[in-house]
Amino acid sequence: MTSVMDIGFLGLGNMGAPMAERLLGQACRLHVYDPSAQALAPFVDGGAIAHASPRAVADAASIVFACLPNRDVSLAVGLGPDGVVHGSAVRLYVEMSTIGQDMIERIGEGLAQRGIDIVDAPVSGGPSAARAGTLAMLVSGMPSAVEQVSPLLERIGKEVFPMGDRPGMAQIMKIVNNVVMAANLVVCAEGLAMGAKAGLDADMMMRLIDSGSGQSFACSKIMSRAVSGKFDFGAALAVIEKDMALGLAEARLMHVAMPAIERARDVWHAAYEAGRGGEDFTSILRYVEERNGTRVRGRAVQA
């Protein structure tokens, strides 16, 4: 008879919900927590057990995953009065949020005092990849802990990328990926705005960039949706602005100069201050258009 593993998942938002769904069944008894009853409902309908706090999940599950919106929430969920640290069953905590090297180390140190191991496991790919099960899983931590959780990560995503044996290393890799993408997106938006103002056809610009030396995932797969009129990639502009600020903070701690990234972050921050924080992050194109008095849309949108 196959034994059933008790697994916990904290945070059922745009990223957490589709990841947690991939753990339903699969010889797992899934224990979930989210402050939103609406987020919990479909999991309860699917057979998961809802709990009233992170601590309650950690009292029931030996391995607990977390995908949370920011550093403060991650700290409270990990080490707060109702946090995972007080759980009686948990032995391994998998932090999938992007919270920076210092925060993952702080949470890890607090958990270690209670004999709980931590695996640093941020993900890359966005909500669409989470739904499709094609996320890239960045992982760092004690080899024995990483080995224990890897089969579960392989259910959630497409590939697990080991980044090292110290929690925090995966955070740095995720931040590097994020700032490169975000800077790339700003550069793409600004270049397209210049071309549009000169009278170039948006569809032809995208075709050329995709075929030429300016090609990038940010332009070809993300910005292309905005040019086609679909501002729906799945993450809020405020999240990208936060990631850029986090990247620059990490760079300062390591005495790494990033002037180009800093200038790109200025654009994201200006868009946020202009009231676009709650919009999809592809709305960076709309902000750049407004600043330059132009519009970048494909022929199908213009028709």
XYZ file of C-alpha atoms in Angstrom, residues 74-241:
168
model
C 7.307 35.876 4.164
C 8.871 36.873 7.485
C 5.528 36.764 9.312
C 4.529 33.431 7.764
C 7.912 31.904 8.545
C 8.732 33.275 11.983
C 5.648 35.131 13.265
C 3.496 34.143 16.266
C 1.311 31.980 14.003
C 4.208 31.060 11.744
C 5.693 27.847 10.432
C 8.479 27.974 13.021
C 5.980 26.899 15.713
C 4.666 23.881 13.788
C 4.990 20.450 15.383
C 5.179 18.340 12.205
C 7.162 20.422 9.720
C 10.770 19.433 9.077
C 11.370 21.097 5.707
C 10.268 24.557 4.554
C 10.427 25.443 0.862
C 10.380 29.208 0.277
C 9.382 29.935 -3.331
C 8.936 33.703 -2.962
C 11.424 36.250 -4.306
C 12.530 37.951 -1.086
C 16.294 38.444 -1.332
C 19.324 36.727 0.114
C 19.225 38.473 3.502
C 15.594 37.558 4.181
C 15.925 33.900 3.211
C 18.955 33.668 5.523
C 17.050 35.330 8.373
C 14.094 32.973 8.024
C 16.413 29.985 7.657
C 18.297 30.839 10.839
C 15.058 31.137 12.803
C 13.765 27.814 11.509
C 17.082 26.063 12.168
C 16.723 26.819 15.881
C 13.648 24.555 15.832
C 15.302 21.839 13.743
C 13.564 22.838 10.502
C 15.580 22.878 7.261
C 14.948 25.470 4.562
C 15.209 25.163 0.788
C 15.478 28.369 -1.222
C 13.366 27.716 -4.333
C 12.152 30.771 -6.284
C 10.588 30.113 -9.673
C 10.749 31.743 -13.087
C 8.195 31.796 -15.886
C 5.136 33.643 -14.616
C 1.521 32.535 -14.066
C 1.095 31.026 -17.539
C 4.094 28.737 -16.986
C 2.809 27.881 -13.507
C -0.504 26.768 -15.027
C 1.265 24.767 -17.736
C 3.741 23.155 -15.343
C 6.716 24.578 -17.245
C 8.272 26.786 -14.561
C 12.024 26.868 -14.098
C 12.754 25.939 -10.475
C 15.861 27.572 -8.978
C 17.021 25.698 -5.883
C 19.692 26.084 -3.223
C 20.143 24.560 0.212
C 21.589 21.558 2.027
C 22.016 18.737 -0.529
C 19.961 16.305 1.575
C 17.073 18.782 1.827
C 17.199 19.610 -1.884
C 17.219 15.902 -2.744
C 14.171 15.310 -0.552
C 12.090 18.062 -2.142
C 13.233 17.724 -5.769
C 10.607 15.101 -6.776
C 7.875 17.488 -5.626
C 9.451 20.426 -7.440
C 9.563 18.318 -10.599
C 5.777 17.916 -10.373
C 5.371 21.680 -10.131
C 7.780 22.784 -12.859
C 9.639 21.645 -15.921
C 13.243 21.692 -14.736
C 15.076 22.062 -11.426
C 18.232 24.179 -11.545
C 20.558 23.576 -8.546
C 22.294 26.847 -7.634
C 24.385 25.781 -4.660
C 24.300 24.417 -1.138
C 23.576 27.718 0.616
C 20.079 29.196 0.912
C 20.210 32.607 -0.751
C 22.092 31.542 -3.864
C 18.855 30.736 -5.693
C 17.492 34.124 -4.604
C 20.435 35.894 -6.222
C 19.985 33.937 -9.463
C 16.265 34.778 -9.525
C 17.009 38.458 -8.958
C 19.622 38.446 -11.742
C 17.044 36.921 -14.080
C 14.378 39.428 -13.029
C 16.455 42.576 -13.465
C 17.764 41.424 -16.848
C 14.202 40.767 -18.040
C 12.832 44.043 -16.671
C 15.635 46.161 -18.120
C 15.228 44.366 -21.434
C 11.511 45.122 -21.479
C 12.064 48.846 -20.918
C 14.682 48.987 -23.674
C 12.319 47.173 -26.034
C 9.430 49.546 -25.249
C 11.587 52.622 -25.776
C 13.037 51.335 -29.039
C 9.589 50.491 -30.387
C 8.291 53.926 -29.373
C 11.092 55.586 -31.314
C 10.352 53.466 -34.383
C 6.607 54.133 -34.178
C 7.174 57.874 -33.932
C 9.280 57.684 -37.089
C 6.386 55.941 -38.857
C 7.624 52.340 -38.778
C 5.042 49.556 -38.808
C 4.798 47.851 -35.393
C 4.326 44.355 -36.824
C 7.360 44.743 -39.064
C 9.458 46.060 -36.178
C 8.568 43.002 -34.093
C 9.371 40.644 -36.973
C 12.746 42.256 -37.541
C 13.709 42.334 -33.860
C 12.678 38.697 -33.502
C 14.886 37.755 -36.467
C 17.803 40.065 -35.715
C 20.417 40.693 -33.065
C 17.932 42.566 -30.835
C 15.901 39.412 -30.201
C 15.087 38.496 -26.583
C 12.427 36.605 -24.678
C 11.256 39.880 -23.124
C 10.611 41.423 -26.523
C 9.471 38.379 -28.506
C 7.283 36.668 -25.889
C 6.230 39.445 -23.514
C 6.248 42.772 -25.357
C 4.728 41.143 -28.430
C 1.519 40.587 -26.445
C 1.293 44.274 -25.580
C 1.888 45.282 -29.200
C -1.003 42.993 -30.156
C -3.202 44.764 -27.591
C -3.079 42.051 -24.902
C -1.864 43.497 -21.612
C -2.314 40.268 -19.687
C 0.983 38.467 -19.099
C -0.029 37.876 -15.502
C 1.994 39.947 -13.008
C 1.362 43.447 -11.725
C 3.703 46.273 -12.658
C 4.200 46.866 -8.917
C 5.768 43.404 -8.615
C 8.392 44.186 -11.258
C 9.111 47.563 -9.652
